[in-house]
Short mmCIF file of C-alpha atoms in Angstrom, two decimals:
data_model
loop_
_atom_site.label_atom_id
_atom_site.label_comp_id
_atom_site.label_asym_id
_atom_site.label_seq_id
_atom_site.Cartn_x
_atom_site.Cartn_y
_atom_site.Cartn_z
CA UNK A 6 9.18 12.43 -7.03
CA UNK A 7 11.32 9.47 -5.67
CA UNK A 8 13.72 7.51 -7.28
CA UNK A 9 14.53 3.78 -6.79
CA UNK A 10 17.43 4.43 -4.36
CA UNK A 11 16.20 7.25 -2.20
CA UNK A 12 13.07 5.22 -1.69
CA UNK A 13 15.26 1.84 -0.71
CA UNK A 14 16.59 4.23 2.08
CA UNK A 15 13.50 5.43 3.15
CA UNK A 16 12.23 1.89 3.42
CA UNK A 17 15.54 0.70 5.05
CA UNK A 18 14.87 3.18 7.93
CA UNK A 19 11.01 2.71 8.16
CA UNK A 20 11.91 -1.09 8.27
CA UNK A 21 13.96 -0.57 11.11
CA UNK A 22 11.91 2.13 12.96
CA UNK A 23 8.08 1.93 11.81
CA UNK A 24 7.50 -1.59 10.98
CA UNK A 25 3.86 -1.56 10.46
CA UNK A 26 4.69 1.76 7.94
CA UNK A 27 7.26 -0.17 6.09
CA UNK A 28 4.69 -3.05 5.46
CA UNK A 29 2.09 -0.85 4.24
CA UNK A 30 4.16 1.13 2.02
CA UNK A 31 5.41 -1.90 0.76
CA UNK A 32 2.10 -3.36 -0.18
CA UNK A 33 0.77 0.02 -1.24
CA UNK A 34 3.81 0.74 -3.66
CA UNK A 35 3.49 -2.72 -5.27
CA UNK A 36 -0.40 -2.66 -5.62
CA UNK A 37 -1.23 0.25 -7.77
CA UNK A 38 -3.98 1.28 -5.49
CA UNK A 39 -4.92 4.25 -3.65
CA UNK A 40 -4.87 4.47 -0.14
CA UNK A 41 -8.57 4.87 -0.13
CA UNK A 42 -9.15 1.94 -1.69
CA UNK A 43 -6.46 -0.30 0.61
CA UNK A 44 -8.20 1.23 3.72
CA UNK A 45 -11.30 -0.20 2.82
CA UNK A 46 -10.01 -3.64 2.24
CA UNK A 47 -11.25 -6.19 4.85
CA UNK A 48 -9.67 -9.62 5.51
CA UNK A 49 -12.77 -11.25 3.77
CA UNK A 50 -11.61 -9.34 0.63
CA UNK A 51 -8.44 -11.34 0.38
CA UNK A 52 -7.58 -14.72 -1.27
CA UNK A 53 -4.07 -15.45 -0.42
CA UNK A 54 -3.94 -18.73 -2.33
CA UNK A 55 -4.97 -16.85 -5.59
CA UNK A 56 -2.80 -13.84 -4.73
CA UNK A 57 -5.50 -11.30 -5.26
CA UNK A 58 -7.65 -8.93 -3.32
CA UNK A 59 -11.21 -7.28 -3.82
CA UNK A 60 -11.09 -3.25 -3.68
CA UNK A 61 -14.21 -1.04 -4.08
CA UNK A 62 -13.28 1.86 -6.49
CA UNK A 63 -15.30 4.80 -5.82
CA UNK A 64 -15.54 7.40 -8.50
CA UNK A 65 -18.24 9.96 -8.02
CA UNK A 66 -21.31 8.46 -7.20
CA UNK A 67 -20.26 5.39 -9.03
CA UNK A 68 -18.64 2.33 -7.09
CA UNK A 69 -17.32 -0.97 -8.48
CA UNK A 70 -15.33 -3.48 -7.27
CA UNK A 71 -12.01 -4.83 -8.93
CA UNK A 72 -9.81 -7.83 -8.31
CA UNK A 73 -6.37 -6.55 -7.60
CA UNK A 74 -3.21 -8.84 -7.92
CA UNK A 75 -0.88 -9.57 -4.81
CA UNK A 76 2.53 -9.68 -6.32
CA UNK A 77 4.84 -12.22 -5.23
CA UNK A 78 7.58 -10.07 -3.47
CA UNK A 79 4.80 -8.76 -0.91
CA UNK A 80 2.82 -11.53 -0.48
CA UNK A 81 4.69 -12.29 2.66
CA UNK A 82 3.39 -8.95 3.92
CA UNK A 83 -0.15 -9.53 2.74
CA UNK A 84 0.16 -12.77 5.04
CA UNK A 85 1.35 -11.04 7.58
CA UNK A 86 -1.59 -8.53 7.81
CA UNK A 87 -3.82 -11.04 7.37
CA UNK A 88 -2.68 -13.48 10.08
CA UNK A 89 -3.16 -10.38 12.56
CA UNK A 90 -6.81 -10.23 11.76
CA UNK A 91 -9.13 -11.66 14.50
CA UNK A 92 -12.46 -11.26 12.60
CA UNK A 93 -13.17 -11.83 8.83
CA UNK A 94 -14.61 -8.25 8.89
CA UNK A 95 -11.67 -6.50 10.06
CA UNK A 96 -10.24 -3.73 7.78
CA UNK A 97 -6.16 -4.68 7.28
CA UNK A 98 -5.27 -1.03 7.91
CA UNK A 99 -6.68 1.05 10.54
CA UNK A 100 -5.19 2.77 13.68
CA UNK A 101 -1.10 2.10 14.04
CA UNK A 102 -1.77 0.32 10.76
CA UNK A 103 -2.83 -2.81 11.96
CA UNK A 104 -6.25 -4.67 11.53
CA UNK A 105 -9.41 -3.51 13.44
CA UNK A 106 -12.90 -3.38 13.02
CA UNK A 107 -12.55 0.45 13.00
CA UNK A 108 -11.63 2.31 9.97
CA UNK A 109 -9.34 5.34 9.67
CA UNK A 110 -9.27 7.89 7.09
CA UNK A 111 -6.77 7.21 4.25
CA UNK A 112 -5.50 10.93 4.91
CA UNK A 113 -3.87 9.46 7.83
CA UNK A 114 -1.02 8.05 5.66
CA UNK A 115 -0.30 11.61 4.62
CA UNK A 116 0.03 12.94 7.85
CA UNK A 117 2.35 9.64 8.95
CA UNK A 118 4.53 10.39 5.74
CA UNK A 119 5.11 13.90 6.67
CA UNK A 120 5.84 13.49 10.34
CA UNK A 121 8.02 10.12 10.06
CA UNK A 122 9.41 10.93 6.43
CA UNK A 123 9.41 14.28 5.18
CA UNK A 124 10.32 16.31 8.40
CA UNK A 125 12.73 13.60 9.87
CA UNK A 126 14.54 12.55 6.73
CA UNK A 127 14.22 15.83 4.79
CA UNK A 128 12.37 14.26 1.94
CA UNK A 129 10.59 16.42 -0.25
CA UNK A 130 8.32 13.95 -2.17
CA UNK A 131 4.85 13.20 -1.12
CA UNK A 132 3.60 9.58 0.10
CA UNK A 133 1.82 9.32 -3.46
CA UNK A 134 5.05 9.48 -5.01
CA UNK A 135 5.45 5.76 -4.30
CA UNK A 136 2.50 5.14 -6.56
CA UNK A 137 3.76 6.93 -9.73
CA UNK A 138 7.42 5.73 -9.14
CA UNK A 139 6.10 1.76 -9.02
CA UNK A 140 4.21 2.56 -12.12
CA UNK A 141 7.02 4.41 -14.00
CA UNK A 142 8.98 1.11 -12.92
CA UNK A 143 6.94 -0.94 -14.07
CA UNK A 144 6.74 0.49 -17.56
CA UNK A 145 10.20 0.50 -17.79
CA UNK A 146 10.12 -3.35 -17.28
CA UNK A 147 7.48 -4.29 -19.52
CA UNK A 148 7.40 -4.54 -23.26
CA UNK A 149 6.18 -1.50 -24.58
CA UNK A 150 3.31 -3.41 -26.27
CA UNK A 151 1.54 -3.79 -22.87
CA UNK A 152 -0.02 -0.89 -20.56
CA UNK A 153 0.89 -2.64 -17.26
CA UNK A 154 0.88 0.04 -15.19
CA UNK A 155 -2.48 1.62 -16.65
CA UNK A 156 -4.20 -1.98 -15.58
CA UNK A 157 -2.31 -1.47 -12.20
CA UNK A 158 -3.47 1.90 -11.67
#
């Protein structure tokens, strides 16, 4: 697992040395989504004015479209990536974590995390520790009567 201080140190290094990975990490961390879902998001799926985006969730042979919220503190990153798109059909996160018409596999994030964070920074936590940390922090910050983390996930 990661704690907030450790994640802040990692993000500071990524911001300076690997900005597109930092940007993706910030979006991922604040989304509650899976990388596989985010890697299928295209420019046409994002509505910046409403601060929302559409993802397709695949569970077994069943798929459903879900609208997810863009939190205010990462709207700037969503705006940047959408502005980099040259076509409505661009996938937001492809090679180099930049927009393109050619998608990549979500497993690329795990490889990138291993190479740039686990190996270089001696971090033992996996990339998905970010998702769990965000949901844990959301639960701490929210009223016990609401289950925000379940809705975000």
